[in-house]
Amino acid sequence: MSTNVLRTSDGWWAVRAERAVRIETKAVTTAELLADRDAVSEAAASDDRGTPVADLVALSPVTTPCRVVAQMVNYRSHAKDSGFTGDIPPTFFRKASGSVSGPHDTIVRPAHVKFLDYEVELGLVMGAPLPVGTVIEEDELPHYIAGLVLTNDVSARDVQLTKTQFYESKSYPTFTPTGPYLALLEPEDFAHLLNLRLRLSVNGVPRQDRTLADMIVRPAQALTLLARFQTLDPGDLLLTGTPGGTALKAPPKPVEKIAALLPPALKWKAFFNGQAKNPLYLREGDLVTATIATPDARIDLGEQRTAVADAR
């Protein structure tokens, strides 16, 4: 069974149901904690009643600086929403690790961003080095992946689309809420990954709801493709794509064909005039709630609750 780990300002905790036991470790970074698994196991097996989880203020269990890499359009439902047809080439992009924030920290919308979107994603936390050229088979995943985290790949769509700039549009501070838990997996847990269900709601209204079975490029293949050019180290983070249900959706095909005939400035003006009528984009005062878990709770990454506020 997986072991959930929580990080606070004064250390690491092993979570057991509604209570948490302090992990006696000198680890400061996620990579250091992963190298001290014995301490995690001791805390998880301890007779100490611990502290109520509700009394702890969770930080991101992925410490920074680290590499944050993400997969683009990696769920069939998201591909459909985005207007893709046929085969979709696997694509990766980087996010600044400065965008990583806690699971209950406020998402801050920069003043120049009008179209702020959400993307619930499963994060893979590396537990071993991934050198360039590595080829990973499914049964080798437990060697490379130490655990899983819940993430939200917050996106400034007006920056992303007009500049075709993923790095900037997804890297503002607070644009990668992470946690609350780092679920450290046992080898047998990997057989249950496809049962993980990703859910996200805004103000209590469901927006996204899919399992990993909807995923196009699964973790072993994704890491193999990424390793063609990218080295990863313990504690680095790979976001594995989001299901359909984001605020941004492709326009109908006839509209898209007409827009393609317009000069870029007119095309984007028309597109964003239409998007301005879309009520699904995040606004100040919204509350985003996200969860990832298997139906039997064998793997449960906890719940994120993040408010949205405008930059002051």
PDB file of C-alpha atoms in Angstrom:
ATOM      1  CA  MET A   1       0.000   0.000   0.000  1.00  0.00           C
ATOM      2  CA  SER A   2       1.143   3.537  -0.696  1.00  0.00           C
ATOM      3  CA  THR A   3       2.297   5.832   2.114  1.00  0.00           C
ATOM      4  CA  ASN A   4       1.161   9.448   2.103  1.00  0.00           C
ATOM      5  CA  VAL A   5       3.705  12.053   3.169  1.00  0.00           C
ATOM      6  CA  LEU A   6       2.880  15.631   4.124  1.00  0.00           C
ATOM      7  CA  ARG A   7       5.320  18.559   4.331  1.00  0.00           C
ATOM      8  CA  THR A   8       4.914  21.535   6.636  1.00  0.00           C
ATOM      9  CA  SER A   9       7.155  24.457   7.552  1.00  0.00           C
ATOM     10  CA  ASP A  10       8.695  22.402  10.344  1.00  0.00           C
ATOM     11  CA  GLY A  11       9.218  19.046   8.688  1.00  0.00           C
ATOM     12  CA  TRP A  12       7.789  15.909   7.111  1.00  0.00           C
ATOM     13  CA  TRP A  13       4.891  13.772   8.328  1.00  0.00           C
ATOM     14  CA  ALA A  14       3.608  10.273   7.556  1.00  0.00           C
ATOM     15  CA  VAL A  15      -0.173  10.369   7.220  1.00  0.00           C
ATOM     16  CA  ARG A  16      -2.395   7.665   8.689  1.00  0.00           C
ATOM     17  CA  ALA A  17      -6.079   8.317   8.091  1.00  0.00           C
ATOM     18  CA  GLU A  18      -6.898  11.627   9.818  1.00  0.00           C
ATOM     19  CA  ARG A  19      -3.645  11.861  11.803  1.00  0.00           C
ATOM     20  CA  ALA A  20       0.018  12.388  10.951  1.00  0.00           C
ATOM     21  CA  VAL A  21       3.223  11.246  12.649  1.00  0.00           C
ATOM     22  CA  ARG A  22       6.376  13.299  12.392  1.00  0.00           C
ATOM     23  CA  ILE A  23       9.136  11.686  10.326  1.00  0.00           C
ATOM     24  CA  GLU A  24      12.444  11.805  12.177  1.00  0.00           C
ATOM     25  CA  THR A  25      14.685  12.841   9.322  1.00  0.00           C
ATOM     26  CA  LYS A  26      17.219  15.514   8.486  1.00  0.00           C
ATOM     27  CA  ALA A  27      15.824  15.702   4.941  1.00  0.00           C
ATOM     28  CA  VAL A  28      15.039  19.193   3.717  1.00  0.00           C
ATOM     29  CA  THR A  29      14.372  18.504   0.041  1.00  0.00           C
ATOM     30  CA  THR A  30      12.109  15.928  -1.552  1.00  0.00           C
ATOM     31  CA  ALA A  31      15.143  14.162  -3.011  1.00  0.00           C
ATOM     32  CA  GLU A  32      16.682  13.883   0.460  1.00  0.00           C
ATOM     33  CA  LEU A  33      13.463  12.481   1.879  1.00  0.00           C
ATOM     34  CA  LEU A  34      13.309   9.864  -0.870  1.00  0.00           C
ATOM     35  CA  ALA A  35      16.810   8.775   0.132  1.00  0.00           C
ATOM     36  CA  ASP A  36      15.594   8.276   3.726  1.00  0.00           C
ATOM     37  CA  ARG A  37      12.712   5.873   3.139  1.00  0.00           C
ATOM     38  CA  ASP A  38      13.534   3.967   6.331  1.00  0.00           C
ATOM     39  CA  ALA A  39      12.576   7.029   8.370  1.00  0.00           C
ATOM     40  CA  VAL A  40       9.285   7.262   6.468  1.00  0.00           C
ATOM     41  CA  SER A  41       8.550   3.581   7.116  1.00  0.00           C
ATOM     42  CA  GLU A  42       9.319   3.949  10.824  1.00  0.00           C
ATOM     43  CA  ALA A  43       6.930   6.866  11.176  1.00  0.00           C
ATOM     44  CA  ALA A  44       4.203   5.085   9.213  1.00  0.00           C
ATOM     45  CA  ALA A  45       4.500   2.027  11.482  1.00  0.00           C
ATOM     46  CA  SER A  46       4.835   3.996  14.728  1.00  0.00           C
ATOM     47  CA  ASP A  47       2.443   3.573  17.657  1.00  0.00           C
ATOM     48  CA  ASP A  48       2.491   7.363  18.116  1.00  0.00           C
ATOM     49  CA  ARG A  49      -1.056   8.744  17.741  1.00  0.00           C
ATOM     50  CA  GLY A  50       0.435  11.794  16.083  1.00  0.00           C
ATOM     51  CA  THR A  51      -1.251  15.075  15.217  1.00  0.00           C
ATOM     52  CA  PRO A  52      -4.585  15.677  13.473  1.00  0.00           C
ATOM     53  CA  VAL A  53      -3.922  16.368   9.799  1.00  0.00           C
ATOM     54  CA  ALA A  54      -6.461  19.184   9.993  1.00  0.00           C
ATOM     55  CA  ASP A  55      -4.134  21.022  12.401  1.00  0.00           C
ATOM     56  CA  LEU A  56      -1.219  21.020   9.924  1.00  0.00           C
ATOM     57  CA  VAL A  57      -0.626  23.616   7.192  1.00  0.00           C
ATOM     58  CA  ALA A  58       0.484  21.675   4.130  1.00  0.00           C
ATOM     59  CA  LEU A  59       3.191  22.938   1.808  1.00  0.00           C
ATOM     60  CA  SER A  60       3.980  21.471  -1.581  1.00  0.00           C
ATOM     61  CA  PRO A  61       5.561  18.043  -0.971  1.00  0.00           C
ATOM     62  CA  VAL A  62       7.743  18.714  -4.026  1.00  0.00           C
ATOM     63  CA  THR A  63      10.486  21.102  -2.965  1.00  0.00           C
ATOM     64  CA  THR A  64      12.059  23.618  -5.307  1.00  0.00           C
ATOM     65  CA  PRO A  65      14.217  24.300  -7.211  1.00  0.00           C
ATOM     66  CA  CYS A  66      13.611  21.220  -9.331  1.00  0.00           C
ATOM     67  CA  ARG A  67      12.793  20.385 -12.929  1.00  0.00           C
ATOM     68  CA  VAL A  68       9.084  20.638 -13.750  1.00  0.00           C
ATOM     69  CA  VAL A  69       8.189  19.087 -17.107  1.00  0.00           C
ATOM     70  CA  ALA A  70       4.677  18.653 -18.526  1.00  0.00           C
ATOM     71  CA  GLN A  71       2.949  16.697 -21.277  1.00  0.00           C
ATOM     72  CA  MET A  72       0.685  18.531 -23.703  1.00  0.00           C
ATOM     73  CA  VAL A  73      -2.700  17.137 -24.856  1.00  0.00           C
ATOM     74  CA  ASN A  74      -2.339  13.692 -23.300  1.00  0.00           C
ATOM     75  CA  TYR A  75      -5.974  12.686 -22.697  1.00  0.00           C
ATOM     76  CA  ARG A  76      -8.369  11.729 -25.477  1.00  0.00           C
ATOM     77  CA  SER A  77     -11.133  13.864 -23.980  1.00  0.00           C
ATOM     78  CA  HIS A  78      -8.838  16.904 -23.905  1.00  0.00           C
ATOM     79  CA  ALA A  79      -7.720  16.245 -27.485  1.00  0.00           C
ATOM     80  CA  LYS A  80     -11.377  16.236 -28.567  1.00  0.00           C
ATOM     81  CA  ASP A  81     -12.072  19.489 -26.706  1.00  0.00           C
ATOM     82  CA  SER A  82      -8.982  21.025 -28.337  1.00  0.00           C
ATOM     83  CA  GLY A  83     -10.090  20.116 -31.855  1.00  0.00           C
ATOM     84  CA  PHE A  84      -7.382  17.516 -32.551  1.00  0.00           C
ATOM     85  CA  THR A  85      -8.107  14.638 -34.894  1.00  0.00           C
ATOM     86  CA  GLY A  86      -5.968  11.651 -35.831  1.00  0.00           C
ATOM     87  CA  ASP A  87      -2.678  10.884 -34.148  1.00  0.00           C
ATOM     88  CA  ILE A  88      -1.317  13.448 -31.699  1.00  0.00           C
ATOM     89  CA  PRO A  89       2.481  13.665 -31.491  1.00  0.00           C
ATOM     90  CA  PRO A  90       3.777  13.426 -27.902  1.00  0.00           C
ATOM     91  CA  THR A  91       4.877  16.906 -26.835  1.00  0.00           C
ATOM     92  CA  PHE A  92       6.587  18.187 -23.685  1.00  0.00           C
ATOM     93  CA  PHE A  93       7.158  21.652 -22.267  1.00  0.00           C
ATOM     94  CA  ARG A  94       8.859  23.069 -19.184  1.00  0.00           C
ATOM     95  CA  LYS A  95       7.368  25.049 -16.318  1.00  0.00           C
ATOM     96  CA  ALA A  96       9.398  27.229 -13.961  1.00  0.00           C
ATOM     97  CA  SER A  97       9.695  25.569 -10.568  1.00  0.00           C
ATOM     98  CA  GLY A  98       8.921  28.975  -9.089  1.00  0.00           C
ATOM     99  CA  SER A  99       5.321  28.311 -10.140  1.00  0.00           C
ATOM    100  CA  VAL A 100       5.013  25.468  -7.599  1.00  0.00           C
ATOM    101  CA  SER A 101       2.810  26.431  -4.641  1.00  0.00           C
ATOM    102  CA  GLY A 102       1.041  24.713  -1.770  1.00  0.00           C
ATOM    103  CA  PRO A 103      -2.220  22.767  -2.095  1.00  0.00           C
ATOM    104  CA  HIS A 104      -4.255  25.474  -0.378  1.00  0.00           C
ATOM    105  CA  ASP A 105      -2.351  28.571  -1.477  1.00  0.00           C
ATOM    106  CA  THR A 106      -4.247  31.217  -3.412  1.00  0.00           C
ATOM    107  CA  ILE A 107      -3.879  31.176  -7.209  1.00  0.00           C
ATOM    108  CA  VAL A 108      -2.953  34.743  -8.168  1.00  0.00           C
ATOM    109  CA  ARG A 109      -4.056  35.997 -11.574  1.00  0.00           C
ATOM    110  CA  PRO A 110      -1.572  38.539 -13.019  1.00  0.00           C
ATOM    111  CA  ALA A 111      -3.166  41.868 -13.952  1.00  0.00           C
ATOM    112  CA  HIS A 112      -2.568  41.399 -17.700  1.00  0.00           C
ATOM    113  CA  VAL A 113      -4.164  37.910 -17.805  1.00  0.00           C
ATOM    114  CA  LYS A 114      -7.836  37.843 -18.726  1.00  0.00           C
ATOM    115  CA  PHE A 115      -8.360  34.142 -19.446  1.00  0.00           C
ATOM    116  CA  LEU A 116      -7.157  32.026 -16.523  1.00  0.00           C
ATOM    117  CA  ASP A 117      -7.726  28.284 -16.882  1.00  0.00           C
ATOM    118  CA  TYR A 118      -7.322  25.160 -14.749  1.00  0.00           C
ATOM    119  CA  GLU A 119      -5.934  21.687 -15.565  1.00  0.00           C
ATOM    120  CA  VAL A 120      -5.968  18.943 -12.933  1.00  0.00           C
ATOM    121  CA  GLU A 121      -2.985  16.642 -13.564  1.00  0.00           C
ATOM    122  CA  LEU A 122      -1.270  13.633 -12.055  1.00  0.00           C
ATOM    123  CA  GLY A 123       2.339  14.440 -11.178  1.00  0.00           C
ATOM    124  CA  LEU A 124       5.058  11.766 -11.220  1.00  0.00           C
ATOM    125  CA  VAL A 125       7.883  12.375  -8.746  1.00  0.00           C
ATOM    126  CA  MET A 126      11.182  10.867  -9.793  1.00  0.00           C
ATOM    127  CA  GLY A 127      12.924   8.536  -7.390  1.00  0.00           C
ATOM    128  CA  ALA A 128      15.986   7.656  -9.475  1.00  0.00           C
ATOM    129  CA  PRO A 129      18.071   9.426 -12.123  1.00  0.00           C
ATOM    130  CA  LEU A 130      16.751   9.258 -15.675  1.00  0.00           C
ATOM    131  CA  PRO A 131      19.777   9.618 -17.981  1.00  0.00           C
ATOM    132  CA  VAL A 132      19.381  10.606 -21.614  1.00  0.00           C
ATOM    133  CA  GLY A 133      18.801   7.478 -23.686  1.00  0.00           C
ATOM    134  CA  THR A 134      16.946   5.521 -21.001  1.00  0.00           C
ATOM    135  CA  VAL A 135      14.254   3.118 -22.229  1.00  0.00           C
ATOM    136  CA  ILE A 136      11.663   2.171 -19.608  1.00  0.00           C
ATOM    137  CA  GLU A 137       9.360  -0.847 -19.718  1.00  0.00           C
ATOM    138  CA  GLU A 138       6.127  -0.918 -17.696  1.00  0.00           C
ATOM    139  CA  ASP A 139       7.566  -3.280 -15.095  1.00  0.00           C
ATOM    140  CA  GLU A 140      10.511  -0.918 -14.534  1.00  0.00           C
ATOM    141  CA  LEU A 141       8.381   2.062 -13.456  1.00  0.00           C
ATOM    142  CA  PRO A 142       8.807   1.342  -9.722  1.00  0.00           C
ATOM    143  CA  HIS A 143      12.557   1.830 -10.104  1.00  0.00           C
ATOM    144  CA  TYR A 144      12.192   5.347 -11.546  1.00  0.00           C
ATOM    145  CA  ILE A 145       8.964   6.717 -10.019  1.00  0.00           C
ATOM    146  CA  ALA A 146       8.985   7.162  -6.255  1.00  0.00           C
ATOM    147  CA  GLY A 147       5.540   8.628  -5.878  1.00  0.00           C
ATOM    148  CA  LEU A 148       2.598  10.643  -7.120  1.00  0.00           C
ATOM    149  CA  VAL A 149       1.231  14.104  -6.412  1.00  0.00           C
ATOM    150  CA  LEU A 150      -1.909  16.019  -7.303  1.00  0.00           C
ATOM    151  CA  THR A 151      -1.179  19.130  -9.389  1.00  0.00           C
ATOM    152  CA  ASN A 152      -3.061  21.878 -11.198  1.00  0.00           C
ATOM    153  CA  ASP A 153      -1.408  23.205 -14.362  1.00  0.00           C
ATOM    154  CA  VAL A 154      -2.905  26.702 -14.186  1.00  0.00           C
ATOM    155  CA  SER A 155      -2.703  28.455 -17.560  1.00  0.00           C
ATOM    156  CA  ALA A 156      -2.904  32.026 -18.869  1.00  0.00           C
ATOM    157  CA  ARG A 157      -4.612  31.205 -22.149  1.00  0.00           C
ATOM    158  CA  ASP A 158      -4.300  34.658 -23.717  1.00  0.00           C
ATOM    159  CA  VAL A 159      -0.510  34.475 -23.257  1.00  0.00           C
ATOM    160  CA  GLN A 160      -0.316  30.844 -24.358  1.00  0.00           C
ATOM    161  CA  LEU A 161      -2.288  31.268 -27.585  1.00  0.00           C
ATOM    162  CA  THR A 162      -1.169  34.656 -28.845  1.00  0.00           C
ATOM    163  CA  LYS A 163       2.525  34.035 -28.146  1.00  0.00           C
ATOM    164  CA  THR A 164       2.444  30.239 -28.599  1.00  0.00           C
ATOM    165  CA  GLN A 165       4.365  30.482 -25.338  1.00  0.00           C
ATOM    166  CA  PHE A 166       3.727  27.610 -22.951  1.00  0.00           C
ATOM    167  CA  TYR A 167       6.639  28.408 -20.636  1.00  0.00           C
ATOM    168  CA  GLU A 168       5.462  31.910 -19.767  1.00  0.00           C
ATOM    169  CA  SER A 169       1.752  31.149 -19.755  1.00  0.00           C
ATOM    170  CA  LYS A 170       2.129  28.334 -17.239  1.00  0.00           C
ATOM    171  CA  SER A 171       5.013  29.576 -15.087  1.00  0.00           C
ATOM    172  CA  TYR A 172       3.708  32.555 -13.124  1.00  0.00           C
ATOM    173  CA  PRO A 173       3.992  32.188  -9.335  1.00  0.00           C
ATOM    174  CA  THR A 174       1.177  29.999  -7.884  1.00  0.00           C
ATOM    175  CA  PHE A 175       0.474  28.413 -11.293  1.00  0.00           C
ATOM    176  CA  THR A 176       1.341  24.870 -10.136  1.00  0.00           C
ATOM    177  CA  PRO A 177      -0.521  24.073  -6.907  1.00  0.00           C
ATOM    178  CA  THR A 178       0.948  20.758  -5.711  1.00  0.00           C
ATOM    179  CA  GLY A 179      -0.097  18.312  -3.001  1.00  0.00           C
ATOM    180  CA  PRO A 180      -1.236  17.953  -0.299  1.00  0.00           C
ATOM    181  CA  TYR A 181       0.278  14.464  -0.259  1.00  0.00           C
ATOM    182  CA  LEU A 182       3.238  12.795  -1.846  1.00  0.00           C
ATOM    183  CA  ALA A 183       2.018   9.208  -2.204  1.00  0.00           C
ATOM    184  CA  LEU A 184       5.070   6.964  -2.007  1.00  0.00           C
ATOM    185  CA  LEU A 185       4.278   3.806  -3.947  1.00  0.00           C
ATOM    186  CA  GLU A 186       5.117   0.164  -3.421  1.00  0.00           C
ATOM    187  CA  PRO A 187       5.818  -1.896  -6.577  1.00  0.00           C
ATOM    188  CA  GLU A 188       2.387  -3.552  -6.406  1.00  0.00           C
ATOM    189  CA  ASP A 189       0.647  -0.152  -6.411  1.00  0.00           C
ATOM    190  CA  PHE A 190       1.641   0.522 -10.018  1.00  0.00           C
ATOM    191  CA  ALA A 191      -0.886  -2.038 -11.262  1.00  0.00           C
ATOM    192  CA  HIS A 192      -3.630   0.314 -10.038  1.00  0.00           C
ATOM    193  CA  LEU A 193      -2.543   3.509 -11.819  1.00  0.00           C
ATOM    194  CA  LEU A 194      -5.174   3.327 -14.553  1.00  0.00           C
ATOM    195  CA  ASN A 195      -7.884   3.301 -11.871  1.00  0.00           C
ATOM    196  CA  LEU A 196      -6.853   6.750 -10.636  1.00  0.00           C
ATOM    197  CA  ARG A 197      -9.666   9.237 -11.191  1.00  0.00           C
ATOM    198  CA  LEU A 198      -8.924  12.926 -11.669  1.00  0.00           C
ATOM    199  CA  ARG A 199     -11.664  15.319 -10.577  1.00  0.00           C
ATOM    200  CA  LEU A 200     -11.805  19.108 -10.514  1.00  0.00           C
ATOM    201  CA  SER A 201     -14.653  21.451  -9.644  1.00  0.00           C
ATOM    202  CA  VAL A 202     -15.024  25.223  -9.462  1.00  0.00           C
ATOM    203  CA  ASN A 203     -17.314  26.603  -6.765  1.00  0.00           C
ATOM    204  CA  GLY A 204     -18.665  23.073  -6.283  1.00  0.00           C
ATOM    205  CA  VAL A 205     -19.597  22.615  -9.952  1.00  0.00           C
ATOM    206  CA  PRO A 206     -17.810  19.619 -11.590  1.00  0.00           C
ATOM    207  CA  ARG A 207     -15.607  20.550 -14.566  1.00  0.00           C
ATOM    208  CA  GLN A 208     -13.207  17.602 -15.089  1.00  0.00           C
ATOM    209  CA  ASP A 209     -13.693  13.896 -14.312  1.00  0.00           C
ATOM    210  CA  ARG A 210     -11.698  11.093 -16.001  1.00  0.00           C
ATOM    211  CA  THR A 211      -9.493   8.144 -15.120  1.00  0.00           C
ATOM    212  CA  LEU A 212      -5.988   7.487 -16.419  1.00  0.00           C
ATOM    213  CA  ALA A 213      -7.541   5.028 -18.876  1.00  0.00           C
ATOM    214  CA  ASP A 214      -8.269   8.143 -20.988  1.00  0.00           C
ATOM    215  CA  MET A 215      -4.524   8.870 -21.192  1.00  0.00           C
ATOM    216  CA  ILE A 216      -2.844   8.708 -24.622  1.00  0.00           C
ATOM    217  CA  VAL A 217       0.844   8.345 -23.694  1.00  0.00           C
ATOM    218  CA  ARG A 218       1.226   6.480 -20.419  1.00  0.00           C
ATOM    219  CA  PRO A 219       4.043   6.998 -17.895  1.00  0.00           C
ATOM    220  CA  ALA A 220       6.590   4.394 -19.062  1.00  0.00           C
ATOM    221  CA  GLN A 221       6.348   5.530 -22.678  1.00  0.00           C
ATOM    222  CA  ALA A 222       6.325   9.210 -21.651  1.00  0.00           C
ATOM    223  CA  LEU A 223       9.539   8.849 -19.652  1.00  0.00           C
ATOM    224  CA  THR A 224      11.177   6.938 -22.514  1.00  0.00           C
ATOM    225  CA  LEU A 225      10.259   9.692 -24.972  1.00  0.00           C
ATOM    226  CA  LEU A 226      11.361  12.411 -22.578  1.00  0.00           C
ATOM    227  CA  ALA A 227      14.692  10.675 -22.004  1.00  0.00           C
ATOM    228  CA  ARG A 228      15.558  11.135 -25.676  1.00  0.00           C
ATOM    229  CA  PHE A 229      16.689  14.659 -24.722  1.00  0.00           C
ATOM    230  CA  GLN A 230      15.967  15.399 -21.044  1.00  0.00           C
ATOM    231  CA  THR A 231      17.744  14.214 -17.911  1.00  0.00           C
ATOM    232  CA  LEU A 232      15.674  13.951 -14.719  1.00  0.00           C
ATOM    233  CA  ASP A 233      16.831  13.481 -11.128  1.00  0.00           C
ATOM    234  CA  PRO A 234      15.185  12.354  -7.876  1.00  0.00           C
ATOM    235  CA  GLY A 235      12.661  14.947  -6.736  1.00  0.00           C
ATOM    236  CA  ASP A 236      11.955  16.222 -10.259  1.00  0.00           C
ATOM    237  CA  LEU A 237       8.325  16.410 -11.364  1.00  0.00           C
ATOM    238  CA  LEU A 238       6.542  15.300 -14.553  1.00  0.00           C
ATOM    239  CA  LEU A 239       2.962  16.498 -15.080  1.00  0.00           C
ATOM    240  CA  THR A 240       1.158  13.963 -17.261  1.00  0.00           C
ATOM    241  CA  GLY A 241      -1.588  15.971 -18.957  1.00  0.00           C
ATOM    242  CA  THR A 242      -5.173  16.912 -18.180  1.00  0.00           C
ATOM    243  CA  PRO A 243      -8.577  15.464 -19.131  1.00  0.00           C
ATOM    244  CA  GLY A 244     -11.239  17.313 -21.064  1.00  0.00           C
ATOM    245  CA  GLY A 245     -13.371  19.907 -19.340  1.00  0.00           C
ATOM    246  CA  THR A 246     -11.054  22.921 -19.213  1.00  0.00           C
ATOM    247  CA  ALA A 247     -12.515  26.348 -19.916  1.00  0.00           C
ATOM    248  CA  LEU A 248     -10.661  26.597 -23.240  1.00  0.00           C
ATOM    249  CA  LYS A 249     -12.200  24.632 -26.087  1.00  0.00           C
ATOM    250  CA  ALA A 250     -11.606  24.778 -29.819  1.00  0.00           C
ATOM    251  CA  PRO A 251     -14.190  26.731 -31.837  1.00  0.00           C
ATOM    252  CA  PRO A 252     -16.478  24.826 -34.233  1.00  0.00           C
ATOM    253  CA  LYS A 253     -14.699  23.735 -37.419  1.00  0.00           C
ATOM    254  CA  PRO A 254     -16.532  26.189 -39.742  1.00  0.00           C
ATOM    255  CA  VAL A 255     -15.583  29.094 -37.462  1.00  0.00           C
ATOM    256  CA  GLU A 256     -12.001  27.849 -37.263  1.00  0.00           C
ATOM    257  CA  LYS A 257     -11.731  27.694 -41.067  1.00  0.00           C
ATOM    258  CA  ILE A 258     -13.038  31.234 -41.471  1.00  0.00           C
ATOM    259  CA  ALA A 259     -10.711  32.545 -38.752  1.00  0.00           C
ATOM    260  CA  ALA A 260      -7.726  30.997 -40.516  1.00  0.00           C
ATOM    261  CA  LEU A 261      -8.337  33.379 -43.421  1.00  0.00           C
ATOM    262  CA  LEU A 262      -8.064  36.473 -41.234  1.00  0.00           C
ATOM    263  CA  PRO A 263      -4.864  38.393 -40.412  1.00  0.00           C
ATOM    264  CA  PRO A 264      -3.481  37.242 -37.026  1.00  0.00           C
ATOM    265  CA  ALA A 265      -4.484  40.422 -35.183  1.00  0.00           C
ATOM    266  CA  LEU A 266      -8.083  40.175 -36.381  1.00  0.00           C
ATOM    267  CA  LYS A 267      -8.198  36.435 -35.784  1.00  0.00           C
ATOM    268  CA  TRP A 268      -7.158  36.734 -32.135  1.00  0.00           C
ATOM    269  CA  LYS A 269      -9.403  39.732 -31.551  1.00  0.00           C
ATOM    270  CA  ALA A 270     -12.402  37.774 -32.804  1.00  0.00           C
ATOM    271  CA  PHE A 271     -11.410  34.671 -30.840  1.00  0.00           C
ATOM    272  CA  PHE A 272     -10.976  36.451 -27.519  1.00  0.00           C
ATOM    273  CA  ASN A 273     -14.147  38.483 -28.020  1.00  0.00           C
ATOM    274  CA  GLY A 274     -15.878  35.124 -28.134  1.00  0.00           C
ATOM    275  CA  GLN A 275     -13.942  33.795 -25.139  1.00  0.00           C
ATOM    276  CA  ALA A 276     -14.979  36.836 -23.106  1.00  0.00           C
ATOM    277  CA  LYS A 277     -18.500  35.372 -23.086  1.00  0.00           C
ATOM    278  CA  ASN A 278     -17.228  32.066 -21.669  1.00  0.00           C
ATOM    279  CA  PRO A 279     -18.167  31.893 -17.954  1.00  0.00           C
ATOM    280  CA  LEU A 280     -15.821  28.976 -17.206  1.00  0.00           C
ATOM    281  CA  TYR A 281     -12.570  30.914 -16.899  1.00  0.00           C
ATOM    282  CA  LEU A 282     -11.356  31.490 -13.345  1.00  0.00           C
ATOM    283  CA  ARG A 283     -12.201  34.756 -11.658  1.00  0.00           C
ATOM    284  CA  GLU A 284     -11.419  36.382  -8.334  1.00  0.00           C
ATOM    285  CA  GLY A 285     -13.344  34.684  -5.538  1.00  0.00           C
ATOM    286  CA  ASP A 286     -13.581  31.297  -7.264  1.00  0.00           C
ATOM    287  CA  LEU A 287     -12.664  28.169  -5.297  1.00  0.00           C
ATOM    288  CA  VAL A 288     -10.990  25.344  -7.205  1.00  0.00           C
ATOM    289  CA  THR A 289     -11.235  21.872  -5.645  1.00  0.00           C
ATOM    290  CA  ALA A 290      -9.306  18.908  -7.055  1.00  0.00           C
ATOM    291  CA  THR A 291      -8.779  15.268  -6.090  1.00  0.00           C
ATOM    292  CA  ILE A 292      -7.019  12.214  -7.497  1.00  0.00           C
ATOM    293  CA  ALA A 293      -7.699   8.753  -6.038  1.00  0.00           C
ATOM    294  CA  THR A 294      -8.539   5.164  -6.889  1.00  0.00           C
ATOM    295  CA  PRO A 295     -12.132   4.084  -6.087  1.00  0.00           C
ATOM    296  CA  ASP A 296     -10.893   1.869  -3.225  1.00  0.00           C
ATOM    297  CA  ALA A 297      -8.633   4.663  -1.857  1.00  0.00           C
ATOM    298  CA  ARG A 298      -5.609   2.377  -2.180  1.00  0.00           C
ATOM    299  CA  ILE A 299      -3.960   5.469  -3.670  1.00  0.00           C
ATOM    300  CA  ASP A 300      -5.406   8.794  -2.518  1.00  0.00           C
ATOM    301  CA  LEU A 301      -3.509  12.022  -3.169  1.00  0.00           C
ATOM    302  CA  GLY A 302      -5.757  14.143  -0.967  1.00  0.00           C
ATOM    303  CA  GLU A 303      -7.746  17.257  -1.807  1.00  0.00           C
ATOM    304  CA  GLN A 304      -6.607  20.643  -3.084  1.00  0.00           C
ATOM    305  CA  ARG A 305      -8.695  23.695  -2.261  1.00  0.00           C
ATOM    306  CA  THR A 306      -7.297  26.831  -3.883  1.00  0.00           C
ATOM    307  CA  ALA A 307      -8.978  30.209  -3.993  1.00  0.00           C
ATOM    308  CA  VAL A 308      -8.439  32.571  -6.916  1.00  0.00           C
ATOM    309  CA  ALA A 309      -7.497  36.226  -6.450  1.00  0.00           C
ATOM    310  CA  ASP A 310      -6.360  39.065  -8.694  1.00  0.00           C
ATOM    311  CA  ALA A 311      -2.849  40.444  -8.263  1.00  0.00           C
ATOM    312  CA  ARG A 312      -2.798  43.552  -6.106  1.00  0.00           C
TER     313      ARG A 312
END
